[in-house]
Amino acid sequence: MEAPIHCAPAPYALFKLAGDDASPDFPQPDVQILTSAGLRIPAHAAVLASASPVLESVVDCPPKHRSSGRVIPILGVPCAAVAVFIRLLYSSRYEEDELGKFGIHLLALSHVYSVPKLKQRCAKAVGQNLTIDNVVDVLQLARLCDAPDLYIKCMKLVSTNFKPVEQTEGWQFMQGHDPWLELDILQFIDEAELRKKKARRHREEQRLYMELAEAMDCLEHICTEGCTSVGPYDVEPNRKSLPCSKFSTCRGVQLLIRHFATCKKRVNGGCSRCKRMWQLLRLHASICEQLDLCKVPLCRQFKLRMQQEKKGDETLWKLLVRKVVSARVMSTLSLAKRKT
C-alpha cells in the first residue's frame, strides 16, 4: 500500500529540487525508503551507500522484483524519525529540537546502520535529556547500541537517585525482564560507594599529612626563632611578639614541648602526649638535612639511631616520611600560587 510522500517534507523537498529544478547532471532518486506507516521516501542509492556501510550492502543486493524498483524498509520507528535520519545522511546539519524529539530513535538507527558521527551526536543529545522517568529505558538502549558515555551517564544518574528511580515503571519492567541489567546497576552503585569511601579516606590521610607537615614547620620555627612562649635554649622568648601565621598549630606544639620538658612519665613510656612528641622529633630528624646546624633537640641522636636500626623495621616509617615531605611541597606550592 502506497501513500503520498508527505511525512518528511524536508528530505522530499531536497529530492524534488534534485529531480525537477536541479541541473541535468544531478540524478533522479533511484531507491525508496519504506516506513512502518507504509509511506515511501525517495532517496539516492549512491548517497545512502556512501553514508552507511550497512545501507551500501543493502543497495548492492539485486531487487527481488525489478518492476517495483528498489525498496529499503526501515521499520519500527516513527515515520518522521526515519525522514530526519535520511536527511541527516545527506547533510550533517541538524536542528537541536529534532535531536531532542527523535534522539532515541536516531540513536538506534545510527547504530543499526553504522553511522558513527550521527550516533555520537544522538548519544550526547539523549544524555542531555535524561530524566528520572526515562533513565532506565535509555540505559537499556545505551547498552544495546554500545554507547559507553551515555551508559555511564545513565548509571551515575541512577546511582545518585536510586530511590526515586526504583519507583518508576521502567525499573519495575526491567526487574521482570532484564535481571542482569539490575545486577549491573547494583554492582555499579556498590563500586561507586567504595570509590567514595576511598576518596574520603584519601582526603583524611592528606589532611593528616598536611597537619604533620605544618607541625614540622612550627617545630623548626620554635627551635630556631622562638614563638610566644617557647623558643631556643639560648634565646629568651618574646612574649610581646605577635603570633605567627600558623599560631593555632604552633600553640599546640608549644604546649606539647612544655609538657614534654616536665613530664615524669615519659621515661617509662607511659605518657601518650610524650609519645607524640617523640614521634614528632623522629619525623623531623627523618626530614631534616641540616645535620650540624639544626637546633631542634635530639635531631642528631635520632639520625644516628635510624642509621643503626634494621631496614626491615623502617618501611612504614619511611612511607610516612615520604607522604609528609610530599604534603610540605604541595603546601609550599599552593602558598606561592596564592601570593602570585
CSV table of N, CA and C in Angstrom, one decimal, residues 13-142:
chain,number,residue,atom,x,y,z
A,13,ALA,N,11.6,17.8,-0.2
A,13,ALA,CA,11.9,19.0,-0.9
A,13,ALA,C,13.3,18.9,-1.5
A,14,LEU,N,14.2,18.3,-0.8
A,14,LEU,CA,15.6,18.1,-1.4
A,14,LEU,C,15.5,17.2,-2.7
A,15,PHE,N,14.8,16.1,-2.6
A,15,PHE,CA,14.7,15.2,-3.8
A,15,PHE,C,14.0,15.9,-4.9
A,16,LYS,N,12.9,16.7,-4.6
A,16,LYS,CA,12.2,17.4,-5.6
A,16,LYS,C,13.0,18.4,-6.3
A,17,LEU,N,13.9,19.1,-5.6
A,17,LEU,CA,14.8,20.0,-6.1
A,17,LEU,C,15.8,19.4,-7.1
A,18,ALA,N,16.2,18.2,-6.7
A,18,ALA,CA,17.2,17.5,-7.5
A,18,ALA,C,16.5,17.0,-8.8
A,19,GLY,N,15.2,16.6,-8.7
A,19,GLY,CA,14.6,16.0,-9.8
A,19,GLY,C,14.0,17.0,-10.8
A,20,ASP,N,13.5,18.1,-10.3
A,20,ASP,CA,12.7,19.0,-11.2
A,20,ASP,C,13.5,20.2,-11.6
A,21,ASP,N,14.2,20.9,-10.6
A,21,ASP,CA,14.8,22.2,-10.9
A,21,ASP,C,16.3,22.1,-10.9
A,22,ALA,N,16.9,21.0,-10.5
A,22,ALA,CA,18.4,21.0,-10.4
A,22,ALA,C,18.9,20.8,-11.8
A,23,SER,N,20.2,20.8,-11.9
A,23,SER,CA,20.9,20.6,-13.2
A,23,SER,C,20.7,19.2,-13.7
A,24,PRO,N,20.8,19.0,-15.0
A,24,PRO,CA,20.6,17.6,-15.5
A,24,PRO,C,21.6,16.6,-15.0
A,25,ASP,N,22.7,17.1,-14.5
A,25,ASP,CA,23.7,16.1,-14.1
A,25,ASP,C,23.3,15.5,-12.7
A,26,PHE,N,22.4,16.1,-12.0
A,26,PHE,CA,22.0,15.5,-10.7
A,26,PHE,C,21.0,14.4,-11.0
A,27,PRO,N,21.3,13.2,-10.5
A,27,PRO,CA,20.5,12.0,-10.8
A,27,PRO,C,19.1,12.0,-10.1
A,28,GLN,N,18.2,11.3,-10.7
A,28,GLN,CA,16.9,11.1,-10.1
A,28,GLN,C,17.0,10.1,-9.0
A,29,PRO,N,16.1,10.2,-7.9
A,29,PRO,CA,16.1,9.2,-6.9
A,29,PRO,C,15.9,7.8,-7.4
A,30,ASP,N,16.7,6.9,-7.0
A,30,ASP,CA,16.6,5.5,-7.6
A,30,ASP,C,16.2,4.5,-6.5
A,31,VAL,N,16.0,4.8,-5.3
A,31,VAL,CA,15.5,3.9,-4.3
A,31,VAL,C,14.4,4.6,-3.4
A,32,GLN,N,13.7,3.8,-2.7
A,32,GLN,CA,12.7,4.3,-1.8
A,32,GLN,C,12.8,3.7,-0.5
A,33,ILE,N,12.7,4.5,0.6
A,33,ILE,CA,12.7,4.0,1.9
A,33,ILE,C,11.3,3.8,2.4
A,34,LEU,N,11.0,2.6,2.8
A,34,LEU,CA,9.6,2.2,3.3
A,34,LEU,C,9.6,2.3,4.8
A,35,THR,N,8.6,3.1,5.3
A,35,THR,CA,8.5,3.3,6.8
A,35,THR,C,7.4,2.4,7.3
A,36,SER,N,7.2,2.3,8.6
A,36,SER,CA,6.3,1.5,9.3
A,36,SER,C,4.8,1.9,8.9
A,37,ALA,N,4.6,3.1,8.6
A,37,ALA,CA,3.3,3.6,8.2
A,37,ALA,C,2.9,3.3,6.8
A,38,GLY,N,3.9,2.6,6.0
A,38,GLY,CA,3.6,2.3,4.6
A,38,GLY,C,4.0,3.4,3.7
A,39,LEU,N,4.5,4.5,4.2
A,39,LEU,CA,4.9,5.7,3.4
A,39,LEU,C,6.3,5.4,2.8
A,40,ARG,N,6.6,6.0,1.7
A,40,ARG,CA,7.8,5.8,1.0
A,40,ARG,C,8.6,7.2,0.8
A,41,ILE,N,9.8,7.1,1.0
A,41,ILE,CA,10.7,8.3,0.9
A,41,ILE,C,11.7,8.1,-0.2
A,42,PRO,N,11.7,8.9,-1.3
A,42,PRO,CA,12.7,8.7,-2.3
A,42,PRO,C,14.1,9.1,-1.8
A,43,ALA,N,15.1,8.4,-2.4
A,43,ALA,CA,16.5,8.6,-2.0
A,43,ALA,C,17.4,8.2,-3.1
A,44,HIS,N,18.7,8.5,-3.0
A,44,HIS,CA,19.7,8.1,-3.9
A,44,HIS,C,20.6,7.0,-3.4
A,45,ALA,N,20.7,5.9,-4.1
A,45,ALA,CA,21.4,4.8,-3.6
A,45,ALA,C,22.9,5.2,-3.3
A,46,ALA,N,23.5,6.0,-4.2
A,46,ALA,CA,24.9,6.4,-4.0
A,46,ALA,C,25.1,7.1,-2.7
A,47,VAL,N,24.2,8.0,-2.4
A,47,VAL,CA,24.3,8.8,-1.1
A,47,VAL,C,24.2,7.9,0.1
A,48,LEU,N,23.2,7.0,0.0
A,48,LEU,CA,23.0,6.1,1.2
A,48,LEU,C,24.2,5.2,1.4
A,49,ALA,N,24.7,4.7,0.2
A,49,ALA,CA,25.9,3.8,0.3
A,49,ALA,C,27.1,4.4,0.8
A,50,SER,N,27.3,5.7,0.5
A,50,SER,CA,28.5,6.4,1.0
A,50,SER,C,28.4,6.8,2.4
A,51,ALA,N,27.1,6.9,2.9
A,51,ALA,CA,26.9,7.3,4.3
A,51,ALA,C,26.9,6.2,5.3
A,52,SER,N,26.5,5.0,4.8
A,52,SER,CA,26.3,3.8,5.7
A,52,SER,C,26.8,2.6,5.0
A,53,PRO,N,27.7,1.8,5.6
A,53,PRO,CA,28.1,0.6,5.1
A,53,PRO,C,27.0,-0.5,5.1
A,54,VAL,N,26.1,-0.4,6.0
A,54,VAL,CA,25.0,-1.3,6.1
A,54,VAL,C,24.1,-1.1,4.9
A,55,LEU,N,23.7,0.2,4.7
A,55,LEU,CA,22.9,0.5,3.5
A,55,LEU,C,23.6,0.2,2.2
A,56,GLU,N,24.9,0.3,2.2
A,56,GLU,CA,25.6,0.0,1.0
A,56,GLU,C,25.4,-1.5,0.6
A,57,SER,N,25.5,-2.3,1.6
A,57,SER,CA,25.3,-3.8,1.3
A,57,SER,C,23.9,-4.0,0.9
A,58,VAL,N,22.9,-3.3,1.5
A,58,VAL,CA,21.5,-3.5,1.1
A,58,VAL,C,21.3,-3.0,-0.3
A,59,VAL,N,21.9,-1.8,-0.7
A,59,VAL,CA,21.8,-1.3,-2.0
A,59,VAL,C,22.4,-2.2,-3.1
A,60,ASP,N,23.5,-2.8,-2.7
A,60,ASP,CA,24.2,-3.7,-3.7
A,60,ASP,C,23.4,-5.0,-4.0
A,61,CYS,N,22.5,-5.4,-3.1
A,61,CYS,CA,21.8,-6.6,-3.3
A,61,CYS,C,20.8,-6.4,-4.5
A,62,PRO,N,20.6,-7.3,-5.4
A,62,PRO,CA,19.7,-7.1,-6.5
A,62,PRO,C,18.3,-7.2,-6.0
A,63,PRO,N,17.4,-6.3,-6.5
A,63,PRO,CA,16.0,-6.3,-6.0
A,63,PRO,C,15.2,-7.6,-6.5
A,64,LYS,N,14.3,-8.0,-5.6
A,64,LYS,CA,13.6,-9.3,-5.9
A,64,LYS,C,12.6,-9.0,-7.1
A,65,HIS,N,12.0,-7.8,-7.1
A,65,HIS,CA,11.0,-7.5,-8.1
A,65,HIS,C,11.5,-6.2,-8.8
A,66,ARG,N,12.1,-6.4,-10.0
A,66,ARG,CA,12.7,-5.2,-10.6
A,66,ARG,C,11.7,-4.2,-11.1
A,67,SER,N,10.4,-4.7,-11.4
A,67,SER,CA,9.4,-3.8,-11.8
A,67,SER,C,9.0,-2.8,-10.8
A,68,SER,N,9.1,-3.2,-9.5
A,68,SER,CA,8.7,-2.3,-8.5
A,68,SER,C,9.9,-1.4,-8.0
A,69,GLY,N,11.1,-1.6,-8.5
A,69,GLY,CA,12.2,-0.8,-8.1
A,69,GLY,C,12.8,-1.2,-6.8
A,70,ARG,N,13.9,-0.6,-6.3
A,70,ARG,CA,14.5,-1.0,-5.1
A,70,ARG,C,13.8,-0.3,-3.9
A,71,VAL,N,13.4,-1.0,-2.9
A,71,VAL,CA,12.7,-0.5,-1.7
A,71,VAL,C,13.5,-1.0,-0.5
A,72,ILE,N,13.9,-0.1,0.4
A,72,ILE,CA,14.6,-0.4,1.6
A,72,ILE,C,13.7,-0.1,2.8
A,73,PRO,N,13.2,-1.2,3.5
A,73,PRO,CA,12.4,-1.0,4.6
A,73,PRO,C,13.2,-0.5,5.9
A,74,ILE,N,12.7,0.5,6.5
A,74,ILE,CA,13.2,0.9,7.8
A,74,ILE,C,12.0,1.0,8.7
A,75,LEU,N,11.8,0.0,9.5
A,75,LEU,CA,10.6,-0.2,10.3
A,75,LEU,C,10.9,-0.1,11.8
A,76,GLY,N,9.8,0.0,12.5
A,76,GLY,CA,9.9,0.0,14.0
A,76,GLY,C,10.1,1.4,14.6
A,77,VAL,N,10.3,2.4,13.9
A,77,VAL,CA,10.4,3.8,14.4
A,77,VAL,C,9.4,4.7,13.7
A,78,PRO,N,9.1,5.9,14.3
A,78,PRO,CA,8.2,6.8,13.6
A,78,PRO,C,8.6,7.2,12.3
A,79,CYS,N,7.7,7.5,11.4
A,79,CYS,CA,8.0,7.9,10.0
A,79,CYS,C,8.8,9.2,10.0
A,80,ALA,N,8.5,10.2,10.9
A,80,ALA,CA,9.2,11.4,11.0
A,80,ALA,C,10.6,11.2,11.4
A,81,ALA,N,10.9,10.3,12.3
A,81,ALA,CA,12.3,10.0,12.7
A,81,ALA,C,13.1,9.4,11.5
A,82,VAL,N,12.4,8.5,10.7
A,82,VAL,CA,13.1,8.0,9.5
A,82,VAL,C,13.4,9.1,8.5
A,83,ALA,N,12.5,10.0,8.4
A,83,ALA,CA,12.7,11.1,7.4
A,83,ALA,C,13.9,12.0,7.9
A,84,VAL,N,14.0,12.3,9.2
A,84,VAL,CA,15.1,13.1,9.7
A,84,VAL,C,16.4,12.3,9.5
A,85,PHE,N,16.3,11.0,9.8
A,85,PHE,CA,17.5,10.1,9.6
A,85,PHE,C,18.1,10.2,8.2
A,86,ILE,N,17.2,10.0,7.2
A,86,ILE,CA,17.6,10.1,5.8
A,86,ILE,C,18.2,11.4,5.4
A,87,ARG,N,17.5,12.5,5.9
A,87,ARG,CA,18.0,13.8,5.6
A,87,ARG,C,19.4,14.0,6.2
A,88,LEU,N,19.7,13.5,7.4
A,88,LEU,CA,21.0,13.6,8.0
A,88,LEU,C,22.1,12.8,7.3
A,89,LEU,N,21.6,11.8,6.6
A,89,LEU,CA,22.6,11.1,5.8
A,89,LEU,C,23.1,11.9,4.6
A,90,TYR,N,22.2,12.8,4.1
A,90,TYR,CA,22.6,13.7,3.1
A,90,TYR,C,23.4,14.9,3.5
A,91,SER,N,23.1,15.4,4.7
A,91,SER,CA,23.7,16.6,5.2
A,91,SER,C,24.0,16.5,6.7
A,92,SER,N,25.1,17.0,7.2
A,92,SER,CA,25.4,16.9,8.6
A,92,SER,C,24.7,18.0,9.4
A,93,ARG,N,24.0,18.9,8.8
A,93,ARG,CA,23.3,19.9,9.5
A,93,ARG,C,22.1,19.3,10.2
A,94,TYR,N,21.9,19.7,11.5
A,94,TYR,CA,20.7,19.2,12.2
A,94,TYR,C,20.2,20.3,13.1
A,95,GLU,N,19.0,20.1,13.6
A,95,GLU,CA,18.3,21.0,14.5
A,95,GLU,C,18.3,20.4,15.9
A,96,GLU,N,18.5,21.2,16.9
A,96,GLU,CA,18.5,20.7,18.2
A,96,GLU,C,17.2,20.1,18.6
A,97,ASP,N,16.1,20.7,18.2
A,97,ASP,CA,14.8,20.2,18.6
A,97,ASP,C,14.5,18.9,17.9
A,98,GLU,N,15.1,18.6,16.7
A,98,GLU,CA,15.0,17.3,16.1
A,98,GLU,C,15.7,16.2,16.9
A,99,LEU,N,16.9,16.5,17.4
A,99,LEU,CA,17.6,15.5,18.2
A,99,LEU,C,16.9,15.4,19.6
A,100,GLY,N,16.3,16.5,20.1
A,100,GLY,CA,15.6,16.3,21.3
A,100,GLY,C,14.3,15.5,21.2
A,101,LYS,N,13.7,15.6,20.0
A,101,LYS,CA,12.4,14.9,19.8
A,101,LYS,C,12.6,13.5,19.4
A,102,PHE,N,13.6,13.2,18.5
A,102,PHE,CA,13.8,11.9,17.9
A,102,PHE,C,15.2,11.3,18.3
A,103,GLY,N,15.8,11.9,19.3
A,103,GLY,CA,17.1,11.4,19.7
A,103,GLY,C,17.2,9.9,19.9
A,104,ILE,N,16.3,9.4,20.6
A,104,ILE,CA,16.4,7.9,21.0
A,104,ILE,C,16.2,7.1,19.7
A,105,HIS,N,15.3,7.5,18.8
A,105,HIS,CA,15.1,6.7,17.6
A,105,HIS,C,16.3,6.9,16.6
A,106,LEU,N,16.8,8.1,16.6
A,106,LEU,CA,18.0,8.4,15.7
A,106,LEU,C,19.2,7.6,16.2
A,107,LEU,N,19.4,7.5,17.6
A,107,LEU,CA,20.5,6.8,18.1
A,107,LEU,C,20.4,5.3,17.7
A,108,ALA,N,19.2,4.7,17.8
A,108,ALA,CA,19.0,3.3,17.4
A,108,ALA,C,19.3,3.2,15.9
A,109,LEU,N,18.8,4.1,15.1
A,109,LEU,CA,19.0,3.9,13.6
A,109,LEU,C,20.5,4.1,13.3
A,110,SER,N,21.2,5.1,13.9
A,110,SER,CA,22.6,5.3,13.6
A,110,SER,C,23.5,4.2,14.0
A,111,HIS,N,23.0,3.5,15.1
A,111,HIS,CA,23.8,2.3,15.5
A,111,HIS,C,23.5,1.1,14.5
A,112,VAL,N,22.3,0.9,14.2
A,112,VAL,CA,21.9,-0.2,13.3
A,112,VAL,C,22.6,-0.1,11.9
A,113,TYR,N,22.6,1.2,11.4
A,113,TYR,CA,23.1,1.4,10.1
A,113,TYR,C,24.6,1.9,10.1
A,114,SER,N,25.2,1.9,11.2
A,114,SER,CA,26.7,2.2,11.4
A,114,SER,C,27.0,3.6,10.8
A,115,VAL,N,26.4,4.6,11.5
A,115,VAL,CA,26.7,6.0,11.1
A,115,VAL,C,27.3,6.6,12.4
A,116,PRO,N,28.7,6.4,12.6
A,116,PRO,CA,29.2,6.7,13.9
A,116,PRO,C,29.1,8.2,14.4
A,117,LYS,N,29.3,9.1,13.4
A,117,LYS,CA,29.3,10.6,13.8
A,117,LYS,C,27.9,10.9,14.3
A,118,LEU,N,26.9,10.5,13.5
A,118,LEU,CA,25.5,10.8,13.9
A,118,LEU,C,25.2,10.1,15.2
A,119,LYS,N,25.7,8.9,15.4
A,119,LYS,CA,25.4,8.2,16.7
A,119,LYS,C,26.0,8.9,17.9
A,120,GLN,N,27.2,9.5,17.7
A,120,GLN,CA,27.8,10.3,18.8
A,120,GLN,C,27.0,11.5,19.1
A,121,ARG,N,26.5,12.2,18.1
A,121,ARG,CA,25.7,13.4,18.3
A,121,ARG,C,24.4,13.0,19.0
A,122,CYS,N,23.8,11.9,18.6
A,122,CYS,CA,22.5,11.5,19.2
A,122,CYS,C,22.7,11.1,20.6
A,123,ALA,N,23.7,10.3,20.9
A,123,ALA,CA,24.0,9.9,22.3
A,123,ALA,C,24.2,11.1,23.2
A,124,LYS,N,24.9,12.1,22.7
A,124,LYS,CA,25.0,13.4,23.5
A,124,LYS,C,23.7,14.1,23.7
A,125,ALA,N,22.9,14.1,22.7
A,125,ALA,CA,21.6,14.8,22.8
A,125,ALA,C,20.7,14.0,23.8
A,126,VAL,N,20.7,12.7,23.7
A,126,VAL,CA,19.8,11.9,24.6
A,126,VAL,C,20.3,12.1,26.0
A,127,GLY,N,21.6,12.1,26.2
A,127,GLY,CA,22.2,12.3,27.5
A,127,GLY,C,21.8,13.7,28.2
A,128,GLN,N,21.6,14.7,27.3
A,128,GLN,CA,21.2,16.0,27.9
A,128,GLN,C,19.7,16.0,28.2
A,129,ASN,N,19.0,15.0,27.8
A,129,ASN,CA,17.5,15.0,28.1
A,129,ASN,C,17.1,13.9,29.1
A,130,LEU,N,18.1,13.4,29.9
A,130,LEU,CA,17.8,12.3,30.8
A,130,LEU,C,16.9,12.8,31.9
A,131,THR,N,16.0,12.0,32.3
A,131,THR,CA,15.1,12.2,33.5
A,131,THR,C,15.0,11.0,34.4
A,132,ILE,N,14.5,11.2,35.5
A,132,ILE,CA,14.3,10.0,36.4
A,132,ILE,C,13.4,9.0,35.7
A,133,ASP,N,12.4,9.4,35.0
A,133,ASP,CA,11.4,8.5,34.4
A,133,ASP,C,12.0,7.7,33.2
A,134,ASN,N,12.9,8.4,32.4
A,134,ASN,CA,13.3,7.7,31.2
A,134,ASN,C,14.7,7.1,31.3
A,135,VAL,N,15.4,7.2,32.5
A,135,VAL,CA,16.8,6.9,32.6
A,135,VAL,C,17.0,5.4,32.4
A,136,VAL,N,16.1,4.5,32.9
A,136,VAL,CA,16.2,3.1,32.8
A,136,VAL,C,16.1,2.6,31.3
A,137,ASP,N,15.1,3.2,30.7
A,137,ASP,CA,14.9,2.9,29.2
A,137,ASP,C,16.1,3.3,28.4
A,138,VAL,N,16.6,4.5,28.7
A,138,VAL,CA,17.8,5.0,27.9
A,138,VAL,C,19.0,4.1,28.3
A,139,LEU,N,19.1,3.7,29.5
A,139,LEU,CA,20.2,2.8,29.9
A,139,LEU,C,20.2,1.5,29.1
A,140,GLN,N,19.1,0.9,29.0
A,140,GLN,CA,18.9,-0.3,28.2
A,140,GLN,C,19.3,0.0,26.7
A,141,LEU,N,18.9,1.1,26.2
A,141,LEU,CA,19.2,1.4,24.8
A,141,LEU,C,20.7,1.7,24.6
A,142,ALA,N,21.3,2.4,25.6
A,142,ALA,CA,22.7,2.6,25.5
A,142,ALA,C,23.5,1.4,25.5
